[in-house]
Amino acid sequence: MFTSILWKEVQHMRECGICNGWDQTLHLCPKCKGMMEDQGRITDFLDDYSPYLDQKWTNLVDGDEDSSITEECIHLFICDECGLRDVQSS
Ligand SMILES: [Zn+2]
Ligand SMILES: [Zn+2]
């Protein structure tokens, strides 16, 4: 109980490195090892992209109202090479 409350506060206080420019905005495609580019925060256009995302992320958004998804900054990455979509939380 104590640790989960503490964790939420830590999450809430954390700043997103990708939004703030001190974290990397490129990451490697797990499929083709190409460069995946940051498309921005997933919460900004979740409705457009949710059908394409991995089930675990859509479940996270739809299933749990206490989810930290609004506190956590989750970014959508799209591979330049093969078009694979992936998400990464900061
Ligand atoms: Zn961010
Ligand atoms: Zn790829």
PDB file of C-alpha atoms in Angstrom, residues 31-85:
ATOM      1  CA  LYS A  31      11.538  -5.945 -35.908  1.00  0.00           C
ATOM      2  CA  CYS A  32      13.981  -4.608 -38.494  1.00  0.00           C
ATOM      3  CA  LYS A  33      16.456  -2.675 -36.311  1.00  0.00           C
ATOM      4  CA  GLY A  34      15.626   0.487 -38.221  1.00  0.00           C
ATOM      5  CA  MET A  35      15.222   3.864 -36.606  1.00  0.00           C
ATOM      6  CA  MET A  36      11.857   4.574 -35.009  1.00  0.00           C
ATOM      7  CA  GLU A  37      10.846   8.197 -34.764  1.00  0.00           C
ATOM      8  CA  ASP A  38       8.874   9.844 -31.990  1.00  0.00           C
ATOM      9  CA  GLN A  39       5.407  10.839 -33.161  1.00  0.00           C
ATOM     10  CA  GLY A  40       4.416  12.591 -29.961  1.00  0.00           C
ATOM     11  CA  ARG A  41       2.347  11.749 -26.930  1.00  0.00           C
ATOM     12  CA  ILE A  42       0.007   8.835 -27.386  1.00  0.00           C
ATOM     13  CA  THR A  43      -2.696  10.457 -25.269  1.00  0.00           C
ATOM     14  CA  ASP A  44      -2.936  13.272 -27.821  1.00  0.00           C
ATOM     15  CA  PHE A  45      -4.201  10.988 -30.569  1.00  0.00           C
ATOM     16  CA  LEU A  46      -5.113   7.753 -28.874  1.00  0.00           C
ATOM     17  CA  ASP A  47      -8.413   7.419 -30.707  1.00  0.00           C
ATOM     18  CA  ASP A  48      -6.723   7.423 -34.087  1.00  0.00           C
ATOM     19  CA  TYR A  49      -4.031   4.950 -33.246  1.00  0.00           C
ATOM     20  CA  SER A  50      -5.479   2.596 -30.657  1.00  0.00           C
ATOM     21  CA  PRO A  51      -6.696   0.058 -33.240  1.00  0.00           C
ATOM     22  CA  TYR A  52      -3.117  -0.450 -34.371  1.00  0.00           C
ATOM     23  CA  LEU A  53      -1.482  -0.704 -30.999  1.00  0.00           C
ATOM     24  CA  ASP A  54      -0.588  -3.758 -29.045  1.00  0.00           C
ATOM     25  CA  GLN A  55      -3.474  -5.165 -27.050  1.00  0.00           C
ATOM     26  CA  LYS A  56      -1.701  -4.654 -23.739  1.00  0.00           C
ATOM     27  CA  TRP A  57      -1.733  -0.885 -24.200  1.00  0.00           C
ATOM     28  CA  THR A  58      -5.338  -0.598 -25.271  1.00  0.00           C
ATOM     29  CA  ASN A  59      -6.321  -2.794 -22.340  1.00  0.00           C
ATOM     30  CA  LEU A  60      -4.362  -0.533 -20.058  1.00  0.00           C
ATOM     31  CA  VAL A  61      -6.219   2.497 -21.327  1.00  0.00           C
ATOM     32  CA  ASP A  62      -9.710   1.030 -21.471  1.00  0.00           C
ATOM     33  CA  GLY A  63      -9.711  -1.339 -18.529  1.00  0.00           C
ATOM     34  CA  ASP A  64      -8.444   0.579 -15.544  1.00  0.00           C
ATOM     35  CA  GLU A  65      -9.734   3.972 -14.546  1.00  0.00           C
ATOM     36  CA  ASP A  66      -7.002   4.326 -11.955  1.00  0.00           C
ATOM     37  CA  SER A  67      -4.408   3.713 -14.593  1.00  0.00           C
ATOM     38  CA  SER A  68      -1.404   5.967 -14.479  1.00  0.00           C
ATOM     39  CA  ILE A  69      -1.646   6.540 -18.224  1.00  0.00           C
ATOM     40  CA  THR A  70      -2.687  10.152 -17.762  1.00  0.00           C
ATOM     41  CA  GLU A  71       0.198  10.754 -15.378  1.00  0.00           C
ATOM     42  CA  GLU A  72       2.728   8.862 -17.387  1.00  0.00           C
ATOM     43  CA  CYS A  73       3.812  10.253 -20.697  1.00  0.00           C
ATOM     44  CA  ILE A  74       3.625   7.560 -23.324  1.00  0.00           C
ATOM     45  CA  HIS A  75       4.987   8.221 -26.760  1.00  0.00           C
ATOM     46  CA  LEU A  76       4.209   6.616 -30.060  1.00  0.00           C
ATOM     47  CA  PHE A  77       7.109   5.601 -32.234  1.00  0.00           C
ATOM     48  CA  ILE A  78       6.845   4.613 -35.887  1.00  0.00           C
ATOM     49  CA  CYS A  79       9.592   2.800 -37.732  1.00  0.00           C
ATOM     50  CA  ASP A  80      10.960   4.589 -40.772  1.00  0.00           C
ATOM     51  CA  GLU A  81      11.868   1.304 -42.421  1.00  0.00           C
ATOM     52  CA  CYS A  82       8.950  -1.080 -41.911  1.00  0.00           C
ATOM     53  CA  GLY A  83       6.241   1.151 -40.457  1.00  0.00           C
ATOM     54  CA  LEU A  84       5.975  -0.768 -37.197  1.00  0.00           C
ATOM     55  CA  ARG A  85       4.207   1.155 -34.428  1.00  0.00           C
TER      56      ARG A  85
END
